[in-house]
Amino acid sequence: MKYSFELFREDIYNCARTRCGFCVIECPTYREYEKETCTARGRNVILRLLLEKLIEPTEEVAELFFQCAVCGYCEIRCAVPLVSIFEAARADFTRLGLQVEKHQKFAESIVKNHNPYFESHDQRSSWLEAHHISEPEAELGFFVGCTSAYREQEMAKKTIEILNAAKVPFTLLGDEHCCGSPLLRTGQVELVKDLARYNLQILKERGVKRLVTSCAGCYRTLLLDYPELLGKKTGIEVIHIIQLLNELINEGHIIFREEPASTTVTYHDPCHLNRHTNLDYAVPRTILKNIPGIEFVEMEWNQENAHCCGAGGGVKAGFSDLALEIGKKRIFEAEETGAKLLVTPCPFCKRNLRDAAASLDSNMEIVDITELVTRFMIR
Amino acid sequence: MSKHKLITIWASIELTSAYFERVCLLHRDQDIYRQVLAELEENLPYDRISVKEIDRFAYGRDFYPLPPRSAFKPDIIVLPRSTEEISTVVKIANKYSVPIIPFGGGTNLSAGLWPVTGGILIDTRRMNNIEVYPEDMVVVAEGGATIENIRLECEKYGLLFADDPESKYVCTLGARISLDGQSTWGAKYGSPNKLVLGLEVVLPTGEILRTGSRVWKSSSGHKLLQLFVSAEGTLGIITKAIMKVFPLPKTYKSLLFGFKNLKVIIKSVHEFMREGIWPECVMVNDPTRSYFYSQKAGLSPDLWFLGIMLAGSERMVEFQTEILRKLVQSANGKELPPEISKSWWITKTANYPPRENPHTRMWRSHKIGVPDVGVPLSKIEEMWNRYHQLADKYGLEYFGLAIYQDGTVFAPQFSWIVNINDLDEGEYERWRKFEQEMFKASIELRGTITAGLGVGARGMEHFKKEHTTVSNDYKLMLQIKKLLDPNNIMQRGKVFPPDDLAKEVVE
């Protein structure tokens, strides 16, 4: 069956019927453009008009849907699966050749280089250092992800340092390919099945039973999208690094320096990590509260109500100015807490928030949670 | 590409088509709009204007049922940031006699946002500044601020913003005052008309009017600000309001009781008051509306529900609860179990994710139509019977009646809901006829055609009838409208039948 918004006809009508508008106010694109059109409710009106053939799909219409960061904030107060609808609509626009050029380009790169960054596949593990120890036989696999492998290599290194320090045996997949998240989020679903099959194949070959990733996008894709795409369970337990860190801290494998709290830290919840997967919001907070050297403060908008960083859903690639503006708003919110450090467990959020902070000349330092943990742990 | 079915949909609904066609043709002259657009572009920053097709469509509807395969679109969307910008737009519109539709949260239930005659739609939501003055016990907010944000801002000062519509997450203050709709806390604090102290309004000529002050009580001159309350934007655009705030109660307690009939409920509420209990909220649901919950509680399906919200210190609330329970018992009422009560209250205050509520899902599979006709207390039962007869006559499934309180004595505001399959053209037309007959019935019972949602584009004829039969103030209203808005630019094609406004002399 074709993946299309027409599959969600009933839901689209239900939204257009209800028009409660609970999705409007905190929508990142609404906050940016402040127009009815740029809300879940407005987008559903447009989809209804498309279903009824009262308007034609045009580039202008398509752009409206590609601008959505699929952060899922609108879904908190909604019975309609809005994110799925908009992702499906993107698939329709892609088939009609109305996709964003940059999305098309990174898809080409994924096919050719197995990563969206136009980098050579040979260089995927170039960040590995001699002291990093992995065990090919281990049941725990580490899925590095493209952003960590090519753009935020510090994150990959820190993850390994933690695993090594905690003496957790793990294996690297070496020849992993892009998980497909950027394609799924931008309506290029057709290409992902092959990626899923390939990645699951090498995981099987390595005998991986449990797979950890430090990327929120990879986590959602491996956990939710792979089983859905292939129509069966993958047989692999997928966890995010924050879950593993939490375990290791609880079991005493990671110990932090006892010192007076000297740094104020705030935390940004990545949309793909919690809102999309229902992962417990308490997990990262337990980690932060366990570090004696920091004082953890919440932003006003946190957990389920956390505002998006602006990078997701292909927005950073396709509409970098929009992503930056949304990111700036989040930096302002972080600054309001008085924190010096903004922690997030997603390389994509980290990148965009860092770019936003730089463009604001903000002193806010953006770090990944693995970097924070390595700064304060004894072992 | 199939044919567009835009504003002509009214032609299939005999009730008002004649009015609209004439007015639509008159003012949807492309040349005029080109000139208007050029002047707007000259006078406003570029990001304030949109004529994109998708933007126009997205703004072209509200919560009122829209027939299948149909859509409206305003001609120009304006997104102003200040009162002065609105004034500029209104002046230009007035110069060219082009209609204006003020837009707030977009949840209007009376077709009050339908751009039936095209025109300039002004989205007020970019004007959302909120300032709380705890010493004066007022909040001053711009027309585009949402009720929820005003409430949250007031809470920071330990104050209660007492207006609380179910649409509070999106509903804006300006729209709220313009409709004077039902409020959850209406029983103690009243609906917006009782909370508003001052207004800033852009009049249809573009002048900026400021009326009222931060003083809670004044006897100085005409209460002009009340002229703009429930005027549905026909006399101007509310850009700022001074509103009363109250001390935030220490705790709340919600209770839910079941009674055999409405008479006992009304009597009981009066008894509560005789005891000195003035609840924050009193809400009544008829058996159909409460069926879902009485079934869940294993109770008789013909129970009327009475929801009471108390507030104050824990001691005070417990004390009142004790008395309430005794009174209810002596009136043969039943108290609903806490989990049922909680789930029912959640739907009333909307302070929750609706996805967790099965009742809301039921709504979503249908469009709801709400004729909110009001009748005198003694006629509620008769109206209730007529509501059922009419729904049966037009083959519509009734969703039931909810009664909200406005003021402490039993002063009802109504919401009589029917479910509509809005994909069925026949059913849509039956719904329109049903609604018109509900209006008619309310006038026959010497009531009002709308108790909180406004006249909009749905009930103009009966609006006129109400104000010429139940009362005789129609002529004066028309004179006021013509005095303030000589070119009939504000909300053209709504509230007042356009024919009456077109006449030179008010008869």
Short mmCIF file of N, CA and C in Angstrom, two decimals, chain A residues 54-202:
data_model
loop_
_atom_site.label_atom_id
_atom_site.label_comp_id
_atom_site.label_asym_id
_atom_site.label_seq_id
_atom_site.Cartn_x
_atom_site.Cartn_y
_atom_site.Cartn_z
N LEU A 54 -10.11 20.67 -3.82
CA LEU A 54 -10.46 22.09 -3.94
C LEU A 54 -9.22 22.94 -4.19
N ILE A 55 -8.05 22.39 -3.86
CA ILE A 55 -6.80 23.06 -4.25
C ILE A 55 -5.86 22.03 -4.85
N GLU A 56 -4.89 22.52 -5.57
CA GLU A 56 -3.89 21.65 -6.21
C GLU A 56 -2.65 21.58 -5.34
N PRO A 57 -1.99 20.44 -5.31
CA PRO A 57 -0.70 20.42 -4.61
C PRO A 57 0.33 21.24 -5.39
N THR A 58 0.88 22.23 -4.74
CA THR A 58 1.88 23.06 -5.40
C THR A 58 3.12 23.10 -4.51
N GLU A 59 4.16 23.73 -4.99
CA GLU A 59 5.38 23.85 -4.19
C GLU A 59 5.10 24.59 -2.89
N GLU A 60 4.24 25.61 -3.00
CA GLU A 60 3.88 26.41 -1.83
C GLU A 60 3.21 25.54 -0.77
N VAL A 61 2.31 24.68 -1.22
CA VAL A 61 1.61 23.77 -0.31
C VAL A 61 2.62 22.79 0.31
N ALA A 62 3.46 22.21 -0.54
CA ALA A 62 4.43 21.23 -0.05
C ALA A 62 5.35 21.86 0.99
N GLU A 63 5.79 23.07 0.72
CA GLU A 63 6.72 23.75 1.63
C GLU A 63 6.13 23.87 3.03
N LEU A 64 4.83 24.15 3.09
CA LEU A 64 4.15 24.27 4.37
C LEU A 64 4.35 23.02 5.22
N PHE A 65 4.34 21.85 4.56
CA PHE A 65 4.47 20.61 5.31
C PHE A 65 5.92 20.28 5.62
N PHE A 66 6.82 20.66 4.71
CA PHE A 66 8.24 20.38 4.98
C PHE A 66 8.80 21.31 6.05
N GLN A 67 8.10 22.42 6.32
CA GLN A 67 8.58 23.34 7.37
C GLN A 67 8.29 22.82 8.77
N CYS A 68 7.41 21.84 8.88
CA CYS A 68 7.06 21.30 10.20
C CYS A 68 8.24 20.48 10.73
N ALA A 69 8.60 20.73 12.00
CA ALA A 69 9.75 20.02 12.57
C ALA A 69 9.34 18.66 13.15
N VAL A 70 8.12 18.24 12.89
CA VAL A 70 7.53 17.01 13.45
C VAL A 70 7.93 16.79 14.92
N CYS A 71 7.90 17.86 15.69
CA CYS A 71 8.31 17.77 17.08
C CYS A 71 7.26 17.06 17.93
N GLY A 72 6.02 17.05 17.45
CA GLY A 72 4.98 16.31 18.16
C GLY A 72 4.36 17.06 19.32
N TYR A 73 4.70 18.34 19.46
CA TYR A 73 4.09 19.10 20.56
C TYR A 73 2.57 19.12 20.39
N CYS A 74 2.14 19.27 19.14
CA CYS A 74 0.71 19.35 18.87
C CYS A 74 -0.03 18.10 19.31
N GLU A 75 0.69 16.97 19.33
CA GLU A 75 0.02 15.70 19.65
C GLU A 75 -0.28 15.55 21.15
N ILE A 76 0.35 16.38 21.98
CA ILE A 76 0.13 16.22 23.42
C ILE A 76 -1.35 16.35 23.74
N ARG A 77 -1.99 17.30 23.07
CA ARG A 77 -3.39 17.56 23.40
C ARG A 77 -4.29 17.13 22.25
N CYS A 78 -3.93 16.08 21.56
CA CYS A 78 -4.72 15.72 20.38
C CYS A 78 -4.87 14.22 20.25
N ALA A 79 -6.04 13.80 19.79
CA ALA A 79 -6.29 12.37 19.58
C ALA A 79 -5.91 11.95 18.17
N VAL A 80 -5.55 12.92 17.34
CA VAL A 80 -5.24 12.64 15.94
C VAL A 80 -3.72 12.44 15.78
N PRO A 81 -3.28 11.41 15.04
CA PRO A 81 -1.84 11.18 14.89
C PRO A 81 -1.21 12.19 13.94
N LEU A 82 -1.03 13.41 14.41
CA LEU A 82 -0.65 14.52 13.52
C LEU A 82 0.70 14.29 12.84
N VAL A 83 1.69 13.84 13.63
CA VAL A 83 3.03 13.67 13.06
C VAL A 83 2.99 12.67 11.91
N SER A 84 2.30 11.55 12.13
CA SER A 84 2.21 10.53 11.07
C SER A 84 1.54 11.10 9.83
N ILE A 85 0.51 11.91 10.04
CA ILE A 85 -0.20 12.50 8.90
C ILE A 85 0.74 13.39 8.09
N PHE A 86 1.49 14.23 8.79
CA PHE A 86 2.35 15.18 8.07
C PHE A 86 3.51 14.45 7.39
N GLU A 87 4.03 13.41 8.04
CA GLU A 87 5.10 12.65 7.40
C GLU A 87 4.57 11.94 6.15
N ALA A 88 3.33 11.45 6.25
CA ALA A 88 2.73 10.80 5.08
C ALA A 88 2.52 11.80 3.96
N ALA A 89 2.08 13.01 4.33
CA ALA A 89 1.86 14.05 3.31
C ALA A 89 3.17 14.36 2.59
N ARG A 90 4.27 14.34 3.35
CA ARG A 90 5.58 14.59 2.73
C ARG A 90 5.90 13.52 1.69
N ALA A 91 5.49 12.29 2.01
CA ALA A 91 5.72 11.22 1.04
C ALA A 91 4.94 11.49 -0.24
N ASP A 92 3.72 12.00 -0.09
CA ASP A 92 2.93 12.34 -1.28
C ASP A 92 3.60 13.43 -2.10
N PHE A 93 4.05 14.48 -1.42
CA PHE A 93 4.67 15.59 -2.14
C PHE A 93 5.97 15.15 -2.80
N THR A 94 6.69 14.24 -2.12
CA THR A 94 7.92 13.73 -2.70
C THR A 94 7.63 12.99 -4.00
N ARG A 95 6.59 12.15 -3.97
CA ARG A 95 6.22 11.41 -5.19
C ARG A 95 5.84 12.37 -6.31
N LEU A 96 5.24 13.50 -5.95
CA LEU A 96 4.82 14.47 -6.96
C LEU A 96 5.98 15.36 -7.41
N GLY A 97 7.16 15.09 -6.87
CA GLY A 97 8.33 15.88 -7.26
C GLY A 97 8.33 17.26 -6.63
N LEU A 98 7.64 17.41 -5.49
CA LEU A 98 7.55 18.73 -4.87
C LEU A 98 8.44 18.81 -3.63
N GLN A 99 9.40 17.91 -3.54
CA GLN A 99 10.18 17.88 -2.31
C GLN A 99 11.22 18.98 -2.28
N VAL A 100 11.78 19.19 -1.12
CA VAL A 100 12.80 20.22 -0.96
C VAL A 100 14.11 19.70 -1.57
N GLU A 101 14.75 20.57 -2.32
CA GLU A 101 15.93 20.12 -3.07
C GLU A 101 16.99 19.53 -2.15
N LYS A 102 17.19 20.18 -1.00
CA LYS A 102 18.24 19.71 -0.11
C LYS A 102 17.93 18.33 0.46
N HIS A 103 16.65 18.05 0.64
CA HIS A 103 16.26 16.72 1.12
C HIS A 103 16.57 15.67 0.06
N GLN A 104 16.33 16.05 -1.17
CA GLN A 104 16.61 15.14 -2.28
C GLN A 104 18.11 14.86 -2.35
N LYS A 105 18.88 15.92 -2.13
CA LYS A 105 20.34 15.81 -2.21
C LYS A 105 20.85 14.86 -1.12
N PHE A 106 20.38 15.03 0.13
CA PHE A 106 20.94 14.15 1.17
C PHE A 106 20.48 12.71 0.98
N ALA A 107 19.31 12.56 0.33
CA ALA A 107 18.88 11.19 0.04
C ALA A 107 19.85 10.54 -0.95
N GLU A 108 20.28 11.33 -1.94
CA GLU A 108 21.26 10.81 -2.91
C GLU A 108 22.53 10.41 -2.19
N SER A 109 22.93 11.26 -1.23
CA SER A 109 24.15 10.95 -0.50
C SER A 109 23.99 9.68 0.34
N ILE A 110 22.80 9.48 0.89
CA ILE A 110 22.59 8.27 1.70
C ILE A 110 22.70 7.02 0.82
N VAL A 111 22.15 7.12 -0.38
CA VAL A 111 22.24 5.97 -1.29
C VAL A 111 23.70 5.72 -1.67
N LYS A 112 24.41 6.80 -1.96
CA LYS A 112 25.78 6.66 -2.45
C LYS A 112 26.78 6.41 -1.32
N ASN A 113 26.69 7.24 -0.28
CA ASN A 113 27.71 7.19 0.78
C ASN A 113 27.22 6.55 2.07
N HIS A 114 25.96 6.20 2.13
CA HIS A 114 25.35 5.63 3.35
C HIS A 114 25.32 6.63 4.50
N ASN A 115 25.48 7.91 4.19
CA ASN A 115 25.29 8.95 5.20
C ASN A 115 24.76 10.20 4.49
N PRO A 116 24.05 11.06 5.21
CA PRO A 116 23.45 12.22 4.52
C PRO A 116 24.41 13.40 4.37
N TYR A 117 25.65 13.24 4.83
CA TYR A 117 26.55 14.40 4.89
C TYR A 117 27.53 14.48 3.72
N PHE A 118 27.34 13.71 2.71
CA PHE A 118 28.23 13.70 1.53
C PHE A 118 29.66 13.31 1.91
N GLU A 119 29.79 12.54 2.98
CA GLU A 119 31.13 12.12 3.41
C GLU A 119 31.38 10.72 2.88
N SER A 120 32.65 10.40 2.78
CA SER A 120 33.00 9.06 2.28
C SER A 120 32.69 8.01 3.34
N HIS A 121 32.15 6.91 2.89
CA HIS A 121 31.80 5.83 3.82
C HIS A 121 33.04 5.28 4.52
N ASP A 122 34.18 5.32 3.82
CA ASP A 122 35.44 4.81 4.40
C ASP A 122 35.81 5.54 5.68
N GLN A 123 35.37 6.79 5.76
CA GLN A 123 35.79 7.62 6.89
C GLN A 123 34.86 7.49 8.09
N ARG A 124 33.87 6.60 8.00
CA ARG A 124 32.84 6.52 9.03
C ARG A 124 33.42 6.29 10.43
N SER A 125 34.52 5.52 10.50
CA SER A 125 35.08 5.22 11.83
C SER A 125 36.38 5.97 12.07
N SER A 126 36.60 7.05 11.33
CA SER A 126 37.89 7.74 11.41
C SER A 126 38.14 8.36 12.79
N TRP A 127 37.07 8.53 13.56
CA TRP A 127 37.22 9.17 14.87
C TRP A 127 37.75 8.21 15.92
N LEU A 128 37.70 6.93 15.62
CA LEU A 128 38.12 5.93 16.62
C LEU A 128 39.58 6.14 17.01
N GLU A 129 39.85 6.04 18.30
CA GLU A 129 41.23 6.21 18.76
C GLU A 129 41.76 4.88 19.30
N ALA A 130 43.08 4.82 19.36
CA ALA A 130 43.73 3.55 19.68
C ALA A 130 43.29 2.98 21.03
N HIS A 131 43.00 3.89 21.98
CA HIS A 131 42.65 3.38 23.32
C HIS A 131 41.20 2.95 23.45
N HIS A 132 40.41 3.17 22.42
CA HIS A 132 39.01 2.72 22.47
C HIS A 132 38.96 1.20 22.32
N ILE A 133 38.33 0.56 23.30
CA ILE A 133 38.31 -0.91 23.25
C ILE A 133 36.90 -1.39 22.95
N SER A 134 36.75 -2.16 21.90
CA SER A 134 35.46 -2.81 21.67
C SER A 134 35.69 -4.32 21.54
N GLU A 135 34.65 -5.08 21.80
CA GLU A 135 34.77 -6.54 21.74
C GLU A 135 33.79 -7.09 20.73
N PRO A 136 34.27 -7.58 19.62
CA PRO A 136 33.39 -8.04 18.53
C PRO A 136 32.37 -9.08 18.98
N GLU A 137 32.69 -9.79 20.07
CA GLU A 137 31.79 -10.87 20.49
C GLU A 137 30.66 -10.38 21.40
N ALA A 138 30.73 -9.12 21.84
CA ALA A 138 29.78 -8.64 22.85
C ALA A 138 28.34 -8.64 22.32
N GLU A 139 27.40 -8.81 23.26
CA GLU A 139 25.99 -8.83 22.87
C GLU A 139 25.42 -7.42 22.75
N LEU A 140 26.11 -6.46 23.38
CA LEU A 140 25.67 -5.07 23.29
C LEU A 140 26.33 -4.41 22.08
N GLY A 141 25.51 -3.86 21.21
CA GLY A 141 26.06 -3.16 20.05
C GLY A 141 25.95 -1.66 20.25
N PHE A 142 26.87 -0.91 19.67
CA PHE A 142 26.79 0.56 19.74
C PHE A 142 26.53 1.07 18.32
N PHE A 143 25.35 1.62 18.10
CA PHE A 143 25.02 2.20 16.81
C PHE A 143 25.41 3.67 16.86
N VAL A 144 26.47 4.02 16.16
CA VAL A 144 27.06 5.36 16.30
C VAL A 144 26.15 6.42 15.68
N GLY A 145 25.67 6.16 14.47
CA GLY A 145 24.84 7.15 13.77
C GLY A 145 25.68 8.13 12.99
N CYS A 146 25.10 8.67 11.91
CA CYS A 146 25.89 9.51 10.99
C CYS A 146 26.35 10.81 11.64
N THR A 147 25.48 11.44 12.40
CA THR A 147 25.83 12.75 12.95
C THR A 147 27.00 12.62 13.92
N SER A 148 26.97 11.59 14.76
CA SER A 148 28.10 11.36 15.67
C SER A 148 29.35 10.95 14.91
N ALA A 149 29.17 10.17 13.86
CA ALA A 149 30.32 9.64 13.14
C ALA A 149 31.04 10.73 12.34
N TYR A 150 30.29 11.70 11.85
CA TYR A 150 30.93 12.69 10.97
C TYR A 150 30.95 14.11 11.52
N ARG A 151 29.95 14.46 12.34
CA ARG A 151 29.83 15.86 12.73
C ARG A 151 30.06 16.12 14.23
N GLU A 152 29.61 15.20 15.04
CA GLU A 152 29.73 15.38 16.50
C GLU A 152 30.53 14.21 17.06
N GLN A 153 31.76 14.09 16.57
CA GLN A 153 32.53 12.88 16.90
C GLN A 153 32.85 12.77 18.38
N GLU A 154 32.88 13.93 19.04
CA GLU A 154 33.15 13.94 20.47
C GLU A 154 32.16 13.04 21.22
N MET A 155 30.93 13.08 20.75
CA MET A 155 29.87 12.28 21.39
C MET A 155 30.16 10.80 21.30
N ALA A 156 30.58 10.37 20.12
CA ALA A 156 30.88 8.94 19.92
C ALA A 156 32.05 8.54 20.82
N LYS A 157 33.07 9.43 20.86
CA LYS A 157 34.25 9.12 21.68
C LYS A 157 33.87 9.02 23.14
N LYS A 158 33.08 9.97 23.60
CA LYS A 158 32.71 9.99 25.02
C LYS A 158 31.88 8.76 25.37
N THR A 159 31.00 8.37 24.45
CA THR A 159 30.19 7.18 24.73
C THR A 159 31.10 5.99 24.97
N ILE A 160 32.09 5.84 24.10
CA ILE A 160 33.01 4.70 24.26
C ILE A 160 33.82 4.83 25.54
N GLU A 161 34.27 6.04 25.85
CA GLU A 161 35.03 6.23 27.09
C GLU A 161 34.23 5.78 28.30
N ILE A 162 32.94 6.15 28.29
CA ILE A 162 32.10 5.75 29.42
C ILE A 162 31.96 4.23 29.48
N LEU A 163 31.67 3.64 28.31
CA LEU A 163 31.49 2.19 28.29
C LEU A 163 32.76 1.47 28.73
N ASN A 164 33.89 1.98 28.26
CA ASN A 164 35.17 1.38 28.66
C ASN A 164 35.42 1.54 30.15
N ALA A 165 35.16 2.75 30.65
CA ALA A 165 35.41 3.02 32.07
C ALA A 165 34.52 2.15 32.94
N ALA A 166 33.27 1.95 32.48
CA ALA A 166 32.35 1.14 33.28
C ALA A 166 32.53 -0.35 33.01
N LYS A 167 33.52 -0.65 32.16
CA LYS A 167 33.85 -2.04 31.81
C LYS A 167 32.63 -2.78 31.22
N VAL A 168 31.93 -2.08 30.36
CA VAL A 168 30.79 -2.71 29.68
C VAL A 168 31.28 -3.19 28.31
N PRO A 169 31.26 -4.49 28.08
CA PRO A 169 31.70 -4.97 26.77
C PRO A 169 30.66 -4.60 25.70
N PHE A 170 31.15 -4.10 24.58
CA PHE A 170 30.23 -3.76 23.49
C PHE A 170 30.96 -3.96 22.17
N THR A 171 30.16 -4.05 21.12
CA THR A 171 30.77 -4.16 19.81
C THR A 171 30.34 -2.99 18.92
N LEU A 172 31.26 -2.58 18.05
CA LEU A 172 30.92 -1.56 17.05
C LEU A 172 30.50 -2.30 15.80
N LEU A 173 29.60 -1.66 15.03
CA LEU A 173 29.12 -2.38 13.85
C LEU A 173 30.03 -2.14 12.67
N GLY A 174 30.94 -1.17 12.82
CA GLY A 174 31.92 -0.92 11.77
C GLY A 174 31.28 -0.46 10.48
N ASP A 175 30.54 -1.33 9.87
CA ASP A 175 30.02 -1.02 8.55
C ASP A 175 28.55 -0.60 8.59
N GLU A 176 28.15 0.06 9.67
CA GLU A 176 26.73 0.48 9.73
C GLU A 176 26.43 1.51 8.64
N HIS A 177 25.19 1.52 8.21
CA HIS A 177 24.72 2.53 7.26
C HIS A 177 23.78 3.47 7.98
N CYS A 178 23.48 4.59 7.34
CA CYS A 178 22.51 5.53 7.92
C CYS A 178 21.25 4.75 8.33
N CYS A 179 20.69 5.11 9.50
CA CYS A 179 19.50 4.39 9.97
C CYS A 179 18.28 4.67 9.12
N GLY A 180 18.28 5.80 8.42
CA GLY A 180 17.16 6.15 7.56
C GLY A 180 16.27 7.23 8.14
N SER A 181 16.59 7.67 9.34
CA SER A 181 15.75 8.68 9.99
C SER A 181 15.52 9.92 9.14
N PRO A 182 16.58 10.49 8.55
CA PRO A 182 16.34 11.71 7.75
C PRO A 182 15.39 11.45 6.59
N LEU A 183 15.42 10.23 6.05
CA LEU A 183 14.54 9.91 4.92
C LEU A 183 13.10 9.75 5.39
N LEU A 184 12.94 9.03 6.51
CA LEU A 184 11.58 8.82 7.04
C LEU A 184 10.91 10.13 7.38
N ARG A 185 11.69 11.02 7.97
CA ARG A 185 11.09 12.27 8.44
C ARG A 185 10.79 13.22 7.28
N THR A 186 11.39 12.97 6.14
CA THR A 186 11.17 13.90 5.02
C THR A 186 10.41 13.24 3.87
N GLY A 187 9.69 12.19 4.19
CA GLY A 187 8.79 11.62 3.18
C GLY A 187 9.46 10.76 2.12
N GLN A 188 10.69 10.31 2.39
CA GLN A 188 11.38 9.49 1.39
C GLN A 188 11.45 8.04 1.89
N VAL A 189 10.29 7.55 2.24
CA VAL A 189 10.17 6.26 2.94
C VAL A 189 10.70 5.10 2.11
N GLU A 190 10.47 5.16 0.80
CA GLU A 190 10.77 4.01 -0.06
C GLU A 190 12.20 3.52 0.09
N LEU A 191 13.12 4.48 0.37
CA LEU A 191 14.53 4.09 0.42
C LEU A 191 14.91 3.41 1.74
N VAL A 192 14.04 3.50 2.73
CA VAL A 192 14.46 3.11 4.07
C VAL A 192 14.43 1.60 4.30
N LYS A 193 13.51 0.92 3.63
CA LYS A 193 13.39 -0.52 3.86
C LYS A 193 14.73 -1.24 3.66
N ASP A 194 15.43 -0.87 2.58
CA ASP A 194 16.72 -1.50 2.30
C ASP A 194 17.71 -1.23 3.41
N LEU A 195 17.71 0.03 3.89
CA LEU A 195 18.63 0.39 4.97
C LEU A 195 18.32 -0.43 6.22
N ALA A 196 17.01 -0.57 6.50
CA ALA A 196 16.61 -1.32 7.69
C ALA A 196 17.07 -2.76 7.56
N ARG A 197 16.81 -3.34 6.40
CA ARG A 197 17.21 -4.74 6.20
C ARG A 197 18.72 -4.90 6.35
N TYR A 198 19.46 -3.97 5.74
CA TYR A 198 20.92 -4.06 5.80
C TYR A 198 21.42 -3.97 7.23
N ASN A 199 20.97 -2.92 7.95
CA ASN A 199 21.47 -2.72 9.31
C ASN A 199 21.10 -3.89 10.22
N LEU A 200 19.87 -4.39 10.05
CA LEU A 200 19.45 -5.52 10.90
C LEU A 200 20.27 -6.77 10.58
N GLN A 201 20.63 -6.90 9.29
CA GLN A 201 21.43 -8.05 8.86
C GLN A 201 22.80 -8.04 9.56
N ILE A 202 23.46 -6.86 9.53
CA ILE A 202 24.80 -6.86 10.16
C ILE A 202 24.70 -7.00 11.67
#
